[in-house]
Short mmCIF file of C-alpha atoms in Angstrom, two decimals:
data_model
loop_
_atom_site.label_atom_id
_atom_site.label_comp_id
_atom_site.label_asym_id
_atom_site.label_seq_id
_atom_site.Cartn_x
_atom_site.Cartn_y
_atom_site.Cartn_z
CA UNK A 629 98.28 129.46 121.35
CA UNK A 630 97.87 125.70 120.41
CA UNK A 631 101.05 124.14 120.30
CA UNK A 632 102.17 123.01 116.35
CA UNK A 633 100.41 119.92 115.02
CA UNK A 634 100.56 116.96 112.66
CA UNK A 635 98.36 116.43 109.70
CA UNK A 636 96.91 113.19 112.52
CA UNK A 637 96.70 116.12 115.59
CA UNK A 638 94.66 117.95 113.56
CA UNK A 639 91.96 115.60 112.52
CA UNK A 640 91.96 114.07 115.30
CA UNK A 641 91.63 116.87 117.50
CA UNK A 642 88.78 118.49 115.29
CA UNK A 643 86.89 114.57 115.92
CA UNK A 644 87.55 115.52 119.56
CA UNK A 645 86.09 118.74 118.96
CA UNK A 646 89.09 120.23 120.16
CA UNK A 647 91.53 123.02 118.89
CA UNK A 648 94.60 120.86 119.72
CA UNK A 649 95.72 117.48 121.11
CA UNK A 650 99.16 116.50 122.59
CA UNK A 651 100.74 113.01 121.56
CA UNK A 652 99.40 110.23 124.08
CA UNK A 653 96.67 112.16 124.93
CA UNK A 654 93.33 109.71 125.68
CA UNK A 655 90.27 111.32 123.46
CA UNK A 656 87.12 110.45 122.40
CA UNK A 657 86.54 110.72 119.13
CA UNK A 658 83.28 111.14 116.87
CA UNK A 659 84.25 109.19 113.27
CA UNK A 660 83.35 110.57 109.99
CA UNK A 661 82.47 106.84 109.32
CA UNK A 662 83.24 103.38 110.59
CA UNK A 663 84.10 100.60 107.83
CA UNK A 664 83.50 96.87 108.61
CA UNK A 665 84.03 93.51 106.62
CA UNK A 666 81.89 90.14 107.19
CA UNK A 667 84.01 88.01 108.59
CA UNK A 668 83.71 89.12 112.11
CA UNK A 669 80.27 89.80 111.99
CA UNK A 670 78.86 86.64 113.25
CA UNK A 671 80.26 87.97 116.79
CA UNK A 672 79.25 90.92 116.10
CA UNK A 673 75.82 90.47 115.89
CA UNK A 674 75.62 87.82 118.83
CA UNK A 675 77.77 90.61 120.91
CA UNK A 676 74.47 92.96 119.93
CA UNK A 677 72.39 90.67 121.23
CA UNK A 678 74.01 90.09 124.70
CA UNK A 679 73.79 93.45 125.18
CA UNK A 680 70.48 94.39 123.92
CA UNK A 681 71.61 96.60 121.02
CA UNK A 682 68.41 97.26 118.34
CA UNK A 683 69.43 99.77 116.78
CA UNK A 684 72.63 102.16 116.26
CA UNK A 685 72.26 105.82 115.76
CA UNK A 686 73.84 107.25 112.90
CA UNK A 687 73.24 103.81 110.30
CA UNK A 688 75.06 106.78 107.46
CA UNK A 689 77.94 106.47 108.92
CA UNK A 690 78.42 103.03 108.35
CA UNK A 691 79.95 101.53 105.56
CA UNK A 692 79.46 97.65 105.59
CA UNK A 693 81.39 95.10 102.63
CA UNK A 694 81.78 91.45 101.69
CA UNK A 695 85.39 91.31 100.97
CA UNK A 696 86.73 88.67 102.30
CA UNK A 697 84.26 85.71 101.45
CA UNK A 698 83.55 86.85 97.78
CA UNK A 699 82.01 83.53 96.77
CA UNK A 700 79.93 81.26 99.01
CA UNK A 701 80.71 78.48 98.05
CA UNK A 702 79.51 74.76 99.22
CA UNK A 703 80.58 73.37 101.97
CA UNK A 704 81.37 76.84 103.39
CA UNK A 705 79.55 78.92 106.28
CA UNK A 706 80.06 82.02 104.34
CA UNK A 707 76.60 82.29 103.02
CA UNK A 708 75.02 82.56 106.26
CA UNK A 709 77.67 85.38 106.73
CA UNK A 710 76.25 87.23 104.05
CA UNK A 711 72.79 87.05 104.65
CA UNK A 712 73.24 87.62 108.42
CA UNK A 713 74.98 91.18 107.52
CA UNK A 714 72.86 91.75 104.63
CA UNK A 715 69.78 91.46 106.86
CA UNK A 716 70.82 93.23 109.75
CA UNK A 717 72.31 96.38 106.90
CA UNK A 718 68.07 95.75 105.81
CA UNK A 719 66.83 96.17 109.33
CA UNK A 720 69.37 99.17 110.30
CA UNK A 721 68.67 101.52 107.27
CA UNK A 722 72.48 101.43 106.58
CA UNK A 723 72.13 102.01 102.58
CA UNK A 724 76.23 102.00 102.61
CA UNK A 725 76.14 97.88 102.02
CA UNK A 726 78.43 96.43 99.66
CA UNK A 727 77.74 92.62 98.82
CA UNK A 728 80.36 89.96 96.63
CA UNK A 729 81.76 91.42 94.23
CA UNK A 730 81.92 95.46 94.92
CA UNK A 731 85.79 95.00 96.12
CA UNK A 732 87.88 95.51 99.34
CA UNK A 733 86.56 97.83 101.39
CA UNK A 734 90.06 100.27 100.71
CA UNK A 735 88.88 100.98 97.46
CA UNK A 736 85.08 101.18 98.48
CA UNK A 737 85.83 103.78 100.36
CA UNK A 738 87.55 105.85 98.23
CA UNK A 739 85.77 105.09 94.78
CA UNK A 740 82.32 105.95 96.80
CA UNK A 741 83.65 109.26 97.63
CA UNK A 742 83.77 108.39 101.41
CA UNK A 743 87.33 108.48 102.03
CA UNK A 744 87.95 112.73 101.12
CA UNK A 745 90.65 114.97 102.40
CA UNK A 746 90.19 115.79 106.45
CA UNK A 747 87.93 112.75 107.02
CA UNK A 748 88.29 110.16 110.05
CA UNK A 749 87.43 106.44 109.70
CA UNK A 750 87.60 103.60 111.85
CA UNK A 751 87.88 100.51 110.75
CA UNK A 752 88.52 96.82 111.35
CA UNK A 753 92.01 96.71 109.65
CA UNK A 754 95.00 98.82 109.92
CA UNK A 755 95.66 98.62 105.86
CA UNK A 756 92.92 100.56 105.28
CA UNK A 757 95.57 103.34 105.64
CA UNK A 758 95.78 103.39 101.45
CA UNK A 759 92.97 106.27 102.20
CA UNK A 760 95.64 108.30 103.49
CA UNK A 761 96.36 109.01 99.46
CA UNK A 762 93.54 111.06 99.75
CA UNK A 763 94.25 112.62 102.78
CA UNK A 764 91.71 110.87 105.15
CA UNK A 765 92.40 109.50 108.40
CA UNK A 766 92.03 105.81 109.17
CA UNK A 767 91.97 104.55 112.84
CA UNK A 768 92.63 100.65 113.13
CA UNK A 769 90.21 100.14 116.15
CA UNK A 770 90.10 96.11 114.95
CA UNK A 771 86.68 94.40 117.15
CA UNK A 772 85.83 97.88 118.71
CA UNK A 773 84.22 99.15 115.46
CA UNK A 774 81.16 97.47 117.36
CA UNK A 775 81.64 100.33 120.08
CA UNK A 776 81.51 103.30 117.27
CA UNK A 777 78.90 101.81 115.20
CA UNK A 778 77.22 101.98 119.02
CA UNK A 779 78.09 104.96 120.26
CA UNK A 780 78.86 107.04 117.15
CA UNK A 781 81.99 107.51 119.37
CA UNK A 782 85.03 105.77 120.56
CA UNK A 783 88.11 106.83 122.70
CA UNK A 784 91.83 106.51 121.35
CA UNK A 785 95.62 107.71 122.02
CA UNK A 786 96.96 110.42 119.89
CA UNK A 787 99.67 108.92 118.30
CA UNK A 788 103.33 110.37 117.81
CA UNK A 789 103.79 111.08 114.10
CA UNK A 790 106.88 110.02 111.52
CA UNK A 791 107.65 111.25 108.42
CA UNK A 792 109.08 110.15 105.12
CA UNK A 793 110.23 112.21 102.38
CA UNK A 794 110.34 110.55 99.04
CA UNK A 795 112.90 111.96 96.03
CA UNK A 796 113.36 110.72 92.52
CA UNK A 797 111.34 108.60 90.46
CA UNK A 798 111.35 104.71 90.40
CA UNK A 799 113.53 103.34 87.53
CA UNK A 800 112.37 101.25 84.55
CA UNK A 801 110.71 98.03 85.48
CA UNK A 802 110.51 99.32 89.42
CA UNK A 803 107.10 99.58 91.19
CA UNK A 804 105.35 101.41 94.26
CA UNK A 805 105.52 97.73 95.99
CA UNK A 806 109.16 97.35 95.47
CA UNK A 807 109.36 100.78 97.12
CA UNK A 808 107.41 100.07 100.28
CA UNK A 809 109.11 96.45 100.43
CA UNK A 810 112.89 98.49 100.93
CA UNK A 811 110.50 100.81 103.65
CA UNK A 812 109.32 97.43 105.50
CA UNK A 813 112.95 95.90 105.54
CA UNK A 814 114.96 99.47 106.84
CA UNK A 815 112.02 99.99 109.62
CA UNK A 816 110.53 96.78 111.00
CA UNK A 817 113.45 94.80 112.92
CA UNK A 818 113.79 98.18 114.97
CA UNK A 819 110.63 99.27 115.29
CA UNK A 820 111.27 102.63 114.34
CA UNK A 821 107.82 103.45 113.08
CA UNK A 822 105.84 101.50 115.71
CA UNK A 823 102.68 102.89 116.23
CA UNK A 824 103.35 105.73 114.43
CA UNK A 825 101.02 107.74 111.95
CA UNK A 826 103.65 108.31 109.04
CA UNK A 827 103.51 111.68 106.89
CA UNK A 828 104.63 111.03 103.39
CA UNK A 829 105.98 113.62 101.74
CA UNK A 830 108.62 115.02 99.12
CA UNK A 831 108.84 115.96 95.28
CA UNK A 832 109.17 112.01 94.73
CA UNK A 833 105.17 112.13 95.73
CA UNK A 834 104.38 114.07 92.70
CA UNK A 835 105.89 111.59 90.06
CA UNK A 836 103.82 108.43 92.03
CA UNK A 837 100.25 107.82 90.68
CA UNK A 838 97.44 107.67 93.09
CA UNK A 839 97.60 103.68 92.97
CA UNK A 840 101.32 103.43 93.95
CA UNK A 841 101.02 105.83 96.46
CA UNK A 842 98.45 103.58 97.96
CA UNK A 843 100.25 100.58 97.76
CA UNK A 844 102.72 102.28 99.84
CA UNK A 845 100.26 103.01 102.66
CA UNK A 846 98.61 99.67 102.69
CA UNK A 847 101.58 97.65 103.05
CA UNK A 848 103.02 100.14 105.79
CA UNK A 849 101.20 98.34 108.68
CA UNK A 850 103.76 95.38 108.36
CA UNK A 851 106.15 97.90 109.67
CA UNK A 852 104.26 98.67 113.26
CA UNK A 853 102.90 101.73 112.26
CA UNK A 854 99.48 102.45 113.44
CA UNK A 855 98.56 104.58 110.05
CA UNK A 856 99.53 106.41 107.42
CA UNK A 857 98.85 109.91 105.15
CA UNK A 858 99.50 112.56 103.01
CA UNK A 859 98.76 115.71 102.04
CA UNK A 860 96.63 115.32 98.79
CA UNK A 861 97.20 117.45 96.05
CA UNK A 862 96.03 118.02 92.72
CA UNK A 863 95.92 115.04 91.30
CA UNK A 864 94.15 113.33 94.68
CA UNK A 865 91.74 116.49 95.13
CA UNK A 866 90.73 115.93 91.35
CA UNK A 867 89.85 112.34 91.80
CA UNK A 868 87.92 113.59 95.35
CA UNK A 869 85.66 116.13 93.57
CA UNK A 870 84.78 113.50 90.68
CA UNK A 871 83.18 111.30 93.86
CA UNK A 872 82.57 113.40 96.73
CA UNK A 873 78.68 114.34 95.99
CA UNK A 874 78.54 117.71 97.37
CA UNK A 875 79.63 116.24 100.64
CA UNK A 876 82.07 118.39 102.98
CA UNK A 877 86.07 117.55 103.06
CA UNK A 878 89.31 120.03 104.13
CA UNK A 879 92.47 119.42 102.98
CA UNK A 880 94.54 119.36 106.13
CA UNK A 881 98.50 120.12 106.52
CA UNK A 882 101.20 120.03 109.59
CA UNK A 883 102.22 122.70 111.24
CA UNK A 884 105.94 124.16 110.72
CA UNK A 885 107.46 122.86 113.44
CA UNK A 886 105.08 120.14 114.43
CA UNK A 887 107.24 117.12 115.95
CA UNK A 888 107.94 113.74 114.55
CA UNK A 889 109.80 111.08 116.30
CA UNK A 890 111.44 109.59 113.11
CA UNK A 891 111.77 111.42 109.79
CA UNK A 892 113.30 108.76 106.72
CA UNK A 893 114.42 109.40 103.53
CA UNK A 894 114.19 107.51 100.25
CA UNK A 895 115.90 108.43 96.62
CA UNK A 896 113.08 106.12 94.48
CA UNK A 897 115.34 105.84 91.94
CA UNK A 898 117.82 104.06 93.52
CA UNK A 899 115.44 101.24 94.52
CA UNK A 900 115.36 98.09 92.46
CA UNK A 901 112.65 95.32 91.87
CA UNK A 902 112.48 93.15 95.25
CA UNK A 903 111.29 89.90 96.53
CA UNK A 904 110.60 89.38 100.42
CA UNK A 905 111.54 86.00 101.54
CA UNK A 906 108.90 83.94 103.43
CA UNK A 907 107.64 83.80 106.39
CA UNK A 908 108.83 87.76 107.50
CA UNK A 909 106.86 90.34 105.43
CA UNK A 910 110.31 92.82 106.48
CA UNK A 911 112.80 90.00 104.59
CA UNK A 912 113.25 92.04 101.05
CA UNK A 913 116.02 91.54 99.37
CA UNK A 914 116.90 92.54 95.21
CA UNK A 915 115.10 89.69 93.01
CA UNK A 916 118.54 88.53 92.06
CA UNK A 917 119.22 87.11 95.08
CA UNK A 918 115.63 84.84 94.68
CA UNK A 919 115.81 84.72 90.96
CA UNK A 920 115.73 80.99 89.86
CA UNK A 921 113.33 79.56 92.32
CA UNK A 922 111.19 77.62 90.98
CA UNK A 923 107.32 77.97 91.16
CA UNK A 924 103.81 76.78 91.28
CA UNK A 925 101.84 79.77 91.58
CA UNK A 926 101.74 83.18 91.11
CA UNK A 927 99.06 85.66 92.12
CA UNK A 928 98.22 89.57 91.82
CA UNK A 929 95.73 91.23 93.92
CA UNK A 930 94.97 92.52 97.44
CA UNK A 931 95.22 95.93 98.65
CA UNK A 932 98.71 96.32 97.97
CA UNK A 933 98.82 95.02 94.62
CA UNK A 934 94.85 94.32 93.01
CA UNK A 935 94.74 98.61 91.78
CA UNK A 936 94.21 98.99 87.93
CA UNK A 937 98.07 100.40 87.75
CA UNK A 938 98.92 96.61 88.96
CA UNK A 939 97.12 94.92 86.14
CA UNK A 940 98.69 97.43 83.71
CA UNK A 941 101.88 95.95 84.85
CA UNK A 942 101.42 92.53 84.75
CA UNK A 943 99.80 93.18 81.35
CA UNK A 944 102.97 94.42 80.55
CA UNK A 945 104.59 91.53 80.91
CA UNK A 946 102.33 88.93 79.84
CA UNK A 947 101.31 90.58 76.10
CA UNK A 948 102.04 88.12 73.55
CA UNK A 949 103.60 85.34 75.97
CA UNK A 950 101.92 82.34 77.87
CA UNK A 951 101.97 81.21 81.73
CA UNK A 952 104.48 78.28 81.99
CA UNK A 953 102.41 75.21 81.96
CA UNK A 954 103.18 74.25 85.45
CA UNK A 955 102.19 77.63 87.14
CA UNK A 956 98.92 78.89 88.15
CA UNK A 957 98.53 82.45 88.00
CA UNK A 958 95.90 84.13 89.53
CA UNK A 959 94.39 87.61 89.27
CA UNK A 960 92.14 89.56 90.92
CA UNK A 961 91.03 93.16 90.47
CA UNK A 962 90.71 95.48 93.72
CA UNK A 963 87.21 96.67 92.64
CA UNK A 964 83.80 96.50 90.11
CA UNK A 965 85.61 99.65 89.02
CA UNK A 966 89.20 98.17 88.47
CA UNK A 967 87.63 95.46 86.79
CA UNK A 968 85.29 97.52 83.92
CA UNK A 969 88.21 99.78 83.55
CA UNK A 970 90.81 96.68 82.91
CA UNK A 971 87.85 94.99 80.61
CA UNK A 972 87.47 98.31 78.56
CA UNK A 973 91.24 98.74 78.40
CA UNK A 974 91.61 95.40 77.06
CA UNK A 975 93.59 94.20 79.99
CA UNK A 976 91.53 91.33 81.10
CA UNK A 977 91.60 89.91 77.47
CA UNK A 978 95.91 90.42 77.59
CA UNK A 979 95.67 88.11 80.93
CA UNK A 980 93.18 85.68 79.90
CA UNK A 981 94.97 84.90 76.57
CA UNK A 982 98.15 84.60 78.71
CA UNK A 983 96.37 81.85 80.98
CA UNK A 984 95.52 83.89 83.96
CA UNK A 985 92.29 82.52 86.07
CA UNK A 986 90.60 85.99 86.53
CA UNK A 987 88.91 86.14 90.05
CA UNK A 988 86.05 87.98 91.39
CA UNK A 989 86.86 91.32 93.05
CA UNK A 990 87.87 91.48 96.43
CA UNK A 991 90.84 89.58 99.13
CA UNK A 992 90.75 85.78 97.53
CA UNK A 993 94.20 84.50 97.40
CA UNK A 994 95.66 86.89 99.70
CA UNK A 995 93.61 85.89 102.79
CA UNK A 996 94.03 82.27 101.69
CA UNK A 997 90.15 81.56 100.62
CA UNK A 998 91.62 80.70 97.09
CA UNK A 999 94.96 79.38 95.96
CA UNK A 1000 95.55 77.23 98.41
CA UNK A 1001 98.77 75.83 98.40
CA UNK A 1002 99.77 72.02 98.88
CA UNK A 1003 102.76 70.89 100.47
CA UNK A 1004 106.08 72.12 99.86
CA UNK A 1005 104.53 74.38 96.88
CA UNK A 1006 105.81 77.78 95.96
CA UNK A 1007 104.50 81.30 95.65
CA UNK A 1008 105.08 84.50 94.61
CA UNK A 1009 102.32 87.45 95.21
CA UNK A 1010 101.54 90.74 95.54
CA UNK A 1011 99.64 89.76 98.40
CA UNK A 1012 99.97 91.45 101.74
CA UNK A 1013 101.20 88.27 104.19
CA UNK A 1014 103.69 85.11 103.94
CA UNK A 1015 103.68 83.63 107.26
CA UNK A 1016 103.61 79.70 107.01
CA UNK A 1017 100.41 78.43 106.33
CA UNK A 1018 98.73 81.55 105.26
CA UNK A 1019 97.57 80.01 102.03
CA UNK A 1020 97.24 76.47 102.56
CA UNK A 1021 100.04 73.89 104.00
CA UNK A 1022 102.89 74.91 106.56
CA UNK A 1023 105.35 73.67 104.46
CA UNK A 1024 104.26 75.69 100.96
CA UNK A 1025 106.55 79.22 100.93
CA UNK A 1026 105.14 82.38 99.87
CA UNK A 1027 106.92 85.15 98.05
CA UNK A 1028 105.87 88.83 98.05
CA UNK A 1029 106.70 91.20 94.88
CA UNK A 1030 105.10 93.65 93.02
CA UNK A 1031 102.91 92.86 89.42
CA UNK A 1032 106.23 92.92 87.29
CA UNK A 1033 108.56 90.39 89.21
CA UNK A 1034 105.25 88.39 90.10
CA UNK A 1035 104.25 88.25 86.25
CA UNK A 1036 108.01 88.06 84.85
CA UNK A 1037 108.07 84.88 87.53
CA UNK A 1038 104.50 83.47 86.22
CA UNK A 1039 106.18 83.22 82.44
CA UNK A 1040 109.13 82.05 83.02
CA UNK A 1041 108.25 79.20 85.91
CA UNK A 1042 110.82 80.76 88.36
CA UNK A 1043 111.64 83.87 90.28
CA UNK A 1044 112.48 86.39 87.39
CA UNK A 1045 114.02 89.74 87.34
CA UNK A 1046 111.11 91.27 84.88
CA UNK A 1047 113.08 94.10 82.89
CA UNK A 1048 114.77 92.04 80.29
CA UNK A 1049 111.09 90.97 79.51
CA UNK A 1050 109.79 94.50 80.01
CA UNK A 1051 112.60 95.33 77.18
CA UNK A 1052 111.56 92.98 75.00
CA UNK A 1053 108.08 94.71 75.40
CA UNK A 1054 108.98 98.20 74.43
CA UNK A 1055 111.84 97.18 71.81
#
C-alpha cells in the first residue's frame, strides 16, 4: 500500500507515472505544459542553436507570452525580442503564443483554460504558483524550461509539503495582499516554509474570491517556498469548466495522514491593512506605523495585485476624488480580460477621471520597465519586489501594499490608512 500523500505527491507522482513518491525523491517528470516569457529567450534560442535543436516534440504543450516587455519602445532591444520568439512560435507550430498586450503569463494560463485542477506546469518563475487557486501544479524550473520544451521531460525533487489553514474573513478595508504580507513577515526570517509546496486550506478559503486567493499564492515565493495550492472547489471548478474546452483535469486531495513539515494558522479577521518597508519583501508592519510618508508614486498591478478584484478596490477609493498633484499613479490590469471587464464595469473611467495613467496589460512597473524612479523618490505598490534599485535609482524606496492602502496613499500624497476613506465611500 502506497504510503499517504500530499495534494504535490500526487501530481507529481502521476507526471512520474508512478502510484507514489516519497519527499526528496529524484523523478522525472512529463509536464502537462511548460510556460515561458521573452525575456530570456534570446539565450534561449542561441542555446538551441549550440546544440542543434530544430525542432521540439510536443509544440502543444507550450505556452509562450510577452509579459515583460509589453511595449517596444525606441531605443530598446525588446522588439527584436518579440519577433525572435514570435518567429521561432511560427516555425515550431506552437499556436499557444501570446504577444503585447494578452497579460502575465499567471493569468494566461488560467483564463485559457490551461491551468485546471490536477495539471503540472513548469515554468520560468516560481509566482506562477497563483495557478494553485485552481488546483494545478506549478514547478519553478527557472532556465531549464529549455530542457522540457526539449525533452517533453525534466527531472525534479519531490518536495516536503506545509500547510496553512485560514479562519475568518478579512475585516473592512483589509485585502488578500495584506493577508499574505502578515504570511511573508511570520515565515521568511526562519525559513520555515523553504522550499516547501504549501497546502492552503480552512473555512477562511471559502469567504476569499478566486483573485485574493491568488494573490496569496503569488506573493508566497518571497517566503522560500518552492510552490503553492489548493484544493479547488466550487467556485474554482466553475470558473475551470467555463475555460477548459473539453480538455481532461482531476481534482486532486491529500491523503489523511499525509505529512507536512510545518502546518500555520491564520484568523483573517484579525489581520489589518499593511505596508512592507523597503528593501525586505518580509518587513510588514500595520500602515500606521508608515502612515505619513510622503510620496511620488503609486502603482497597482503585477501578479499579486493587477486581478480585476484589485482595480475594484482602488476604484473604491478613488470615486469622486483626484490623485494629489504631485503623485503619479499608475495602473495596470493583469490581463485583455481584466481590462474589458474593468472597461465594461466602468472601472477604467473611475481611474482615469481620478488621474491614473492606465498601462497596457502585463509586468510594467513592477519589473521596473515603467515608473522608474529618480533619486531619493518614493513608492508605494502592489508590486511583487522592493529591493534598492528595482525601479530606477538606489536611493528611491519602494513600498508594498495592497490596492486600498496603495490608492488611499495616491489621494492623499502620503502613506494612508484607507478605511476612513473607504467610510466616506459607503456613508
Amino acid at each position: 500500500m502506497a504510503p499517504p500523500q500530499t495534494i504535490a505527491q500526487k501530481i507529481i507522482a502521476r507526471a512520474a507515472g508512478r502510484t507514489a513518491v516519497e519527499v526528496g525523491d529524484y523523478v522525472t517528470v512529463t509536464p502537462d505544459y511548460t510556460a515561458c516569457q521573452e525575456l530570456f529567450w534570446p539565450g534561449h534560442k542561441r542555446n538551441l542553436e549550440r546544440i542543434g535543436v530544430d525542432r521540439i516534440p510536443r509544440p502543444d504543450k507550450a505556452v509562450m507570452v510577452i509579459d515583460h516587455s509589453t511595449a517596444a519602445a525606441m531605443g530598446s532591444h525588446h522588439h527584436e525580442t518579440h519577433r525572435t520568439l514570435r518567429d521561432w512560435c511560427e516555425q515550431q507550430g506552437i499556436e499557444n503564443f501570446f504577444g503585447p498586450g494578452n497579460g502575465l503569463r499567471h493569468l494566461v494560463l488560467t483564463e485559457r483554460g490551461f491551468a485546471r485542477p490536477g495539471t503540472l506546469i513548469f515554468s520560468d518563475e516560481g509566482n506562477i504558483a497563483s495557478i494553485g487557486a485552481l488546483g494545478a501544479l506549478n514547478l519553478p524550473i527557472s532556465t531549464e524550461v529549455l530542457v522540457s520544451l526539449i525533452q517533453d521531460e525534466n527531472w525534479i525533487a519531490v518536495p516536503p509539503s506545509a500547510r496553512i489553514t485560514l479562519t475568518g474573513q478579512l475585516g473592512f478595508g483589509v485585502t488578500a495582499r495584506d493577508a499574505i504580507q502578515t504570511i511573508l513577515r511570520d515565515a521568511t526570517p526562519d525559513g520555515r516554509l523553504l522550499q516547501c509546496c504549501v497546502e492552503f486550506d480552512g473555512p477562511g478559503l471559502a469567504a476569499l474570491s478566486l483573485d485574493e486567493r491568488q494573490t496569496l499564492l503569488a506573493a508566497l515565493f518571497h517566503s522560500g517556498a518552492y510552490t503553492g495550492i489548493m484544493v479547488p472547489d466550487a467556485l474554482a471548478l466553475a470558473y475551470v469548466e467555463a475555460r477548459a474546452r473539453g480538455r481532461p483535469w482531476q481534482v486532486v486531495q491529500a491523503d489523511a495522514g499525509a505529512e507536512y513539515v510545518r502546518h500555520l494558522r491564520y484568523d483573517l479577521a484579525a489581520i489589518a491593512p499593511m505596508v512592507t518597508l523597503p528593501p525586505d519583501a518580509h518587513a510588514a508592519v500595520p500602515v500606521g506605523e508608515t502612515a505619513g510618508t510622503r510620496i511620488d508614486q503609486a502603482s497597482i498591478g503585477s501578479c499579486a495585485g493587477g486581478r480585476l478584484d484589485d482595480l475594484r478596490a482602488a476604484a473604491r477609493i478613488l470615486r469622486g476624488r483626484r490623485v494629489a498633484p504631485h503623485v503619479t499613479l499608475y495602473v495596470t490590469p493583469g490581463s485583455r480580460g481584466v481590462y474589458a471587464e474593468a472597461a465594461r464595469e466602468g472601472l477604467l473611467e473611475i481611474l482615469a477621471e481620478a488621474g491614473a495613467a492606465i498601462l497596457a496589460p502585463g509586468c510594467t512597473t513592477c519589473w521596473g520597465y515603467q515608473g522608474v524612479l529618480n533619486e531619493g523618490e518614493v513608492s508605494i505598490s502592489t508590486q511583487q519586489f522592493n529591493y534598492q534599485g528595482r525601479n530606477g535609482s538606489r536611493s528611491a524606496r519602494v513600498f508594498l501594499a495592497g490596492p486600498h492602502v496603495v490608492a488611499a496613499s495616491a489621494v492623499a500624497g502620503r502613506i494612508a490608512d484607507p478605511r476612513p476613506m473607504l467610510a466616506e465611500a459607503v456613508s
